[in-house]
Amino acid sequence: MSRFCTIFIFLCGLLTATNAQSFAVADSLFAVADYELAAVEYERCVYLSESRETTHLALERKAECFKRMGNYGRAADVMERYAASYAELQQIALCRYLDGYFRDAAFAVDRCEMLHDTLGEDMLLLKLLALNEQALYDSARAVGRQLAARHAKATGEDISPLLDSIYGKKPRLKSETLGWYLSLVPGLGHAYAGEYGLGAAAFAMNAACLAFGVWQVFEGCYITAYMGGAGLLSVTYPGAMRSATHYIKKANYERTAAFNAGCKAAVMDALKGQ
C-alpha cells in the first residue's frame, strides 16, 4: 500500500510538472475568464519551472490575470519579479498610476531612465501626470520641458507655449495647517474652505451651546449647564473642526482634479497633433 501511494504521488508530480510547462490548466482557466484561479495556476508553473524563460512567461500571464481583474497593484507587484526591459518597466509605471500610487509610478519611470538611459514621450507624459496628481507642479513643469523638447525633435512641433500657459495657471491650494488653526474659532475654517453657509451654521451651533451653558450657570443649574451646555459643546466643537478640515481637503482635491484633467486633455491632444 505504501509503495502504491509513493508511485501515485510521483506520477501526480510528473503530471503537474507537465501542466506547468505547457500552461494547459492555467490557460484553460484564463480562457473562461477565471482569472483568480488562473493566477494561482500560473504561480504553480513558476514554482515548478526549470527554466528562466518558463518562469518569465508564467509571471507575465499571471500579471495579465490581475490586469484583467482590474487589480493593477498586484499586477505591478508580479511584474516587479521579472521586469527588466523598457516596455516591462513602462507597464509597471502605468499599473502604479492606474492603482493610484502616483509616487510609485514616478519612481518606476525614474528607474526605467536609470536602467535604459532614456525616456520616450510616453514615459515622460506618464511621469508628468503622476507628478500632477501629487500637486508637484514645479517638478511636473520641468518634465514638461523635457517632453516638449523630445516632441519638437521628433515632429518639429513646439508645445512649450502650451505647457507654459497651463502651468502658469496652476491651482492655488489652501493650507491645511492654516485651516486647522482657523477652525479653532468655529466657522472660520469652513469660511476659509469656501463653505460660508456651513461656517455660519457651525458658529451658530457652538455659540448656542456655549450661551446655553453660561445661562444655566447664572441660573444656578450647574448640572444642566454641564450636561446640556458643556456636554453638547464637547461634541459640536471638535466636530466643527473635523468638518472644516474635511472641506479644506475637499476644496484642494477638486481644484487639483480639475487642473489635472484639463492638463491631461490638453497635453495629450497636443501630442496627437489635434
Short mmCIF file of C-alpha atoms in Angstrom, two decimals:
data_model
loop_
_atom_site.label_atom_id
_atom_site.label_comp_id
_atom_site.label_asym_id
_atom_site.label_seq_id
_atom_site.Cartn_x
_atom_site.Cartn_y
_atom_site.Cartn_z
CA MET A 1 0.00 0.00 0.00
CA SER A 2 2.81 2.39 0.92
CA ARG A 3 4.58 1.58 -2.34
CA PHE A 4 1.39 2.28 -4.33
CA CYS A 5 0.96 5.69 -2.65
CA THR A 6 4.55 6.63 -3.44
CA ILE A 7 4.13 5.74 -7.12
CA PHE A 8 0.83 7.64 -7.25
CA ILE A 9 2.39 10.80 -5.74
CA PHE A 10 5.31 10.54 -8.16
CA LEU A 11 3.01 10.26 -11.18
CA CYS A 12 0.89 13.18 -9.97
CA GLY A 13 4.04 15.22 -9.62
CA LEU A 14 5.05 14.42 -13.18
CA LEU A 15 1.59 15.34 -14.45
CA THR A 16 1.62 18.62 -12.56
CA ALA A 17 5.08 19.45 -13.88
CA THR A 18 3.92 18.72 -17.41
CA ASN A 19 0.96 21.05 -16.94
CA ALA A 20 3.28 23.66 -15.52
CA GLN A 21 5.42 23.58 -18.64
CA SER A 22 2.50 23.65 -21.08
CA PHE A 23 0.31 26.02 -19.03
CA ALA A 24 -2.65 23.90 -20.14
CA VAL A 25 -4.65 24.17 -16.92
CA ALA A 26 -3.82 27.83 -16.30
CA ASP A 27 -4.54 28.81 -19.91
CA SER A 28 -7.89 27.00 -19.86
CA LEU A 29 -8.89 28.90 -16.72
CA PHE A 30 -7.75 32.15 -18.31
CA ALA A 31 -9.80 31.38 -21.43
CA VAL A 32 -13.01 31.14 -19.39
CA ALA A 33 -12.17 34.37 -17.51
CA ASP A 34 -11.50 32.62 -14.19
CA TYR A 35 -8.56 34.92 -13.66
CA GLU A 36 -8.18 34.39 -9.93
CA LEU A 37 -7.69 30.63 -10.22
CA ALA A 38 -5.61 31.11 -13.37
CA ALA A 39 -3.24 33.35 -11.39
CA VAL A 40 -2.84 30.58 -8.81
CA GLU A 41 -2.07 28.03 -11.54
CA TYR A 42 0.47 30.32 -13.17
CA GLU A 43 2.19 30.70 -9.80
CA ARG A 44 2.33 26.90 -9.62
CA CYS A 45 4.01 26.94 -13.01
CA VAL A 46 6.57 29.39 -11.63
CA TYR A 47 7.24 27.15 -8.65
CA LEU A 48 7.76 24.06 -10.81
CA SER A 49 9.60 25.81 -13.64
CA GLU A 50 13.09 24.66 -14.54
CA SER A 51 13.96 27.48 -16.93
CA ARG A 52 14.09 31.24 -16.78
CA GLU A 53 12.01 31.51 -19.95
CA THR A 54 9.17 29.46 -18.48
CA THR A 55 9.24 31.46 -15.26
CA HIS A 56 9.16 34.73 -17.18
CA LEU A 57 6.22 33.62 -19.31
CA ALA A 58 4.25 32.33 -16.32
CA LEU A 59 4.74 35.59 -14.45
CA GLU A 60 3.72 37.61 -17.49
CA ARG A 61 0.49 35.67 -17.74
CA LYS A 62 -0.14 35.93 -14.01
CA ALA A 63 0.27 39.70 -14.21
CA GLU A 64 -2.18 39.75 -17.10
CA CYS A 65 -4.72 37.94 -14.89
CA PHE A 66 -4.57 40.73 -12.33
CA LYS A 67 -4.84 43.36 -15.06
CA ARG A 68 -8.00 41.69 -16.35
CA MET A 69 -9.40 41.79 -12.79
CA GLY A 70 -8.56 45.50 -12.54
CA ASN A 71 -6.12 44.82 -9.71
CA TYR A 72 -3.28 46.90 -11.09
CA GLY A 73 -1.36 47.00 -7.83
CA ARG A 74 -0.98 43.21 -7.67
CA ALA A 75 -0.19 43.14 -11.39
CA ALA A 76 2.66 45.58 -10.81
CA ASP A 77 3.89 43.53 -7.84
CA VAL A 78 4.08 40.45 -10.08
CA MET A 79 5.86 42.35 -12.85
CA GLU A 80 8.45 43.57 -10.35
CA ARG A 81 9.62 39.95 -10.16
CA TYR A 82 10.77 39.82 -13.78
CA ALA A 83 10.63 43.26 -15.40
CA ALA A 84 13.84 44.49 -16.98
CA SER A 85 13.01 45.76 -20.47
CA TYR A 86 11.79 49.27 -21.22
CA ALA A 87 8.31 48.04 -22.14
CA GLU A 88 8.01 45.98 -18.95
CA LEU A 89 9.06 48.88 -16.73
CA GLN A 90 6.62 51.07 -18.59
CA GLN A 91 3.85 48.61 -17.74
CA ILE A 92 4.82 48.75 -14.05
CA ALA A 93 4.69 52.55 -14.08
CA LEU A 94 1.33 52.53 -15.82
CA CYS A 95 -0.14 49.99 -13.39
CA ARG A 96 1.09 52.00 -10.40
CA TYR A 97 -0.52 55.09 -11.90
CA LEU A 98 -3.82 53.31 -12.54
CA ASP A 99 -3.73 51.93 -8.99
CA GLY A 100 -3.48 55.47 -7.63
CA TYR A 101 0.07 55.14 -6.31
CA PHE A 102 1.41 58.16 -8.16
CA ARG A 103 4.66 58.43 -6.21
CA ASP A 104 5.49 54.81 -7.06
CA ALA A 105 4.57 55.47 -10.70
CA ALA A 106 7.03 58.37 -10.89
CA PHE A 107 9.68 56.25 -9.18
CA ALA A 108 9.15 53.46 -11.75
CA VAL A 109 9.73 55.98 -14.55
CA ASP A 110 12.94 57.18 -12.87
CA ARG A 111 14.11 53.58 -12.51
CA CYS A 112 13.48 53.00 -16.21
CA GLU A 113 15.54 56.07 -17.10
CA MET A 114 18.36 54.91 -14.85
CA LEU A 115 18.44 51.45 -16.44
CA HIS A 116 17.93 52.47 -20.06
CA ASP A 117 19.44 55.99 -20.12
CA THR A 118 16.47 57.43 -21.97
CA LEU A 119 12.76 58.07 -21.79
CA GLY A 120 10.29 58.29 -24.63
CA GLU A 121 7.35 60.66 -24.85
CA ASP A 122 5.07 58.00 -23.35
CA MET A 123 7.08 57.71 -20.14
CA LEU A 124 7.67 61.45 -19.83
CA LEU A 125 3.95 62.03 -20.17
CA LEU A 126 3.22 59.39 -17.54
CA LYS A 127 5.69 60.99 -15.11
CA LEU A 128 4.20 64.43 -15.76
CA LEU A 129 0.71 63.13 -14.97
CA ALA A 130 1.93 61.32 -11.84
CA LEU A 131 3.61 64.48 -10.55
CA ASN A 132 0.46 66.48 -11.27
CA GLU A 133 -1.57 64.07 -9.15
CA GLN A 134 0.84 64.75 -6.27
CA ALA A 135 0.46 68.52 -6.83
CA LEU A 136 4.22 68.73 -7.55
CA TYR A 137 3.65 71.24 -10.30
CA ASP A 138 7.15 72.72 -10.46
CA SER A 139 8.64 69.26 -10.97
CA ALA A 140 5.91 68.44 -13.50
CA ARG A 141 6.71 71.61 -15.41
CA ALA A 142 10.38 70.59 -15.62
CA VAL A 143 9.33 67.19 -17.01
CA GLY A 144 7.04 69.04 -19.41
CA ARG A 145 10.06 70.91 -20.81
CA GLN A 146 11.78 67.59 -21.47
CA LEU A 147 8.62 66.29 -23.12
CA ALA A 148 8.32 69.40 -25.29
CA ALA A 149 11.96 69.12 -26.39
CA ARG A 150 11.55 65.44 -27.27
CA HIS A 151 8.32 66.13 -29.18
CA ALA A 152 9.85 69.06 -31.09
CA LYS A 153 12.82 66.91 -32.09
CA ALA A 154 10.55 64.15 -33.37
CA THR A 155 7.83 66.20 -35.09
CA GLY A 156 9.10 69.77 -35.33
CA GLU A 157 6.09 70.96 -33.34
CA ASP A 158 6.77 73.09 -30.27
CA ILE A 159 4.29 72.56 -27.43
CA SER A 160 6.31 74.63 -24.94
CA PRO A 161 3.95 77.65 -25.13
CA LEU A 162 1.02 75.38 -24.28
CA LEU A 163 2.79 73.92 -21.24
CA ASP A 164 3.88 77.38 -20.08
CA SER A 165 0.29 78.54 -20.35
CA ILE A 166 -1.03 75.53 -18.43
CA TYR A 167 1.46 75.72 -15.57
CA GLY A 168 1.19 79.48 -15.42
CA LYS A 169 -2.33 78.89 -14.11
CA LYS A 170 -1.64 76.08 -11.64
CA PRO A 171 -4.23 75.82 -8.88
CA ARG A 172 -3.78 77.73 -5.66
CA LEU A 173 -4.25 75.20 -2.89
CA LYS A 174 -5.42 76.08 0.58
CA SER A 175 -3.13 75.50 3.54
CA GLU A 176 -4.42 72.69 5.71
CA THR A 177 -2.29 73.92 8.61
CA LEU A 178 -3.75 77.43 8.41
CA GLY A 179 -7.20 75.94 8.04
CA TRP A 180 -6.74 73.92 11.24
CA TYR A 181 -5.77 77.00 13.23
CA LEU A 182 -8.71 78.97 11.80
CA SER A 183 -11.07 76.15 12.73
CA LEU A 184 -10.25 76.78 16.39
CA VAL A 185 -12.84 79.53 16.00
CA PRO A 186 -15.98 77.67 14.81
CA GLY A 187 -16.97 78.74 11.33
CA LEU A 188 -13.69 80.34 10.24
CA GLY A 189 -12.26 77.07 8.92
CA HIS A 190 -15.40 76.50 6.85
CA ALA A 191 -15.27 80.06 5.54
CA TYR A 192 -11.63 79.52 4.53
CA ALA A 193 -12.71 76.41 2.63
CA GLY A 194 -15.41 78.45 0.85
CA GLU A 195 -18.29 76.84 2.75
CA TYR A 196 -19.80 80.02 4.15
CA GLY A 197 -23.22 78.57 4.91
CA LEU A 198 -21.75 75.66 6.84
CA GLY A 199 -19.43 78.08 8.61
CA ALA A 200 -22.35 80.20 9.76
CA ALA A 201 -24.19 77.08 10.94
CA ALA A 202 -21.13 75.79 12.83
CA PHE A 203 -20.64 79.15 14.53
CA ALA A 204 -24.31 79.44 15.49
CA MET A 205 -24.47 75.89 16.84
CA ASN A 206 -21.36 76.24 19.00
CA ALA A 207 -22.35 79.72 20.16
CA ALA A 208 -25.78 78.43 21.15
CA CYS A 209 -24.28 75.57 23.19
CA LEU A 210 -21.87 77.96 24.92
CA ALA A 211 -24.58 80.53 25.59
CA PHE A 212 -26.92 77.88 27.00
CA GLY A 213 -24.22 76.61 29.34
CA VAL A 214 -23.36 80.12 30.59
CA TRP A 215 -27.04 80.96 31.07
CA GLN A 216 -27.59 77.81 33.13
CA VAL A 217 -24.59 78.66 35.30
CA PHE A 218 -26.06 82.10 36.06
CA GLU A 219 -29.37 80.42 36.84
CA GLY A 220 -27.64 78.11 39.28
CA CYS A 221 -28.48 74.99 37.28
CA TYR A 222 -25.00 73.55 37.24
CA ILE A 223 -25.96 70.02 36.27
CA THR A 224 -27.96 71.28 33.30
CA ALA A 225 -25.08 73.58 32.38
CA TYR A 226 -22.66 70.69 32.45
CA MET A 227 -24.91 68.13 30.73
CA GLY A 228 -26.54 70.47 28.24
CA GLY A 229 -24.03 73.21 27.56
CA ALA A 230 -20.61 71.68 28.11
CA GLY A 231 -21.75 68.21 27.02
CA LEU A 232 -23.10 69.42 23.68
CA LEU A 233 -20.14 71.73 23.15
CA SER A 234 -17.73 68.81 23.65
CA VAL A 235 -19.40 67.20 20.62
CA THR A 236 -20.10 70.17 18.33
CA TYR A 237 -16.74 71.93 18.76
CA PRO A 238 -14.37 69.09 17.70
CA GLY A 239 -16.96 68.04 15.13
CA ALA A 240 -16.82 71.51 13.57
CA MET A 241 -13.02 71.33 13.46
CA ARG A 242 -13.06 67.94 11.74
CA SER A 243 -15.68 69.16 9.29
CA ALA A 244 -13.64 72.26 8.41
CA THR A 245 -10.54 70.13 7.79
CA HIS A 246 -12.58 67.82 5.57
CA TYR A 247 -13.91 70.66 3.42
CA ILE A 248 -10.46 72.22 3.05
CA LYS A 249 -9.14 68.88 1.77
CA LYS A 250 -12.18 68.56 -0.49
CA ALA A 251 -11.59 72.03 -1.96
CA ASN A 252 -7.94 71.19 -2.66
CA TYR A 253 -8.90 67.86 -4.20
CA GLU A 254 -11.47 69.44 -6.50
CA ARG A 255 -9.08 72.16 -7.64
CA THR A 256 -6.29 69.66 -8.23
CA ALA A 257 -8.57 67.23 -10.06
CA ALA A 258 -9.95 69.96 -12.34
CA PHE A 259 -6.48 71.25 -13.20
CA ASN A 260 -5.06 67.76 -13.77
CA ALA A 261 -7.96 66.72 -16.02
CA GLY A 262 -7.58 69.85 -18.13
CA CYS A 263 -3.80 69.47 -18.29
CA LYS A 264 -4.05 65.81 -19.29
CA ALA A 265 -6.55 66.51 -22.07
CA ALA A 266 -4.62 69.50 -23.45
CA VAL A 267 -1.20 67.81 -23.44
CA MET A 268 -2.45 64.55 -24.93
CA ASP A 269 -4.31 66.44 -27.69
CA ALA A 270 -1.17 68.45 -28.43
CA LEU A 271 0.96 65.30 -28.64
CA LYS A 272 -1.57 63.78 -31.04
CA GLY A 273 -1.41 66.92 -33.17
CA GLN A 274 -5.03 67.91 -32.59
#
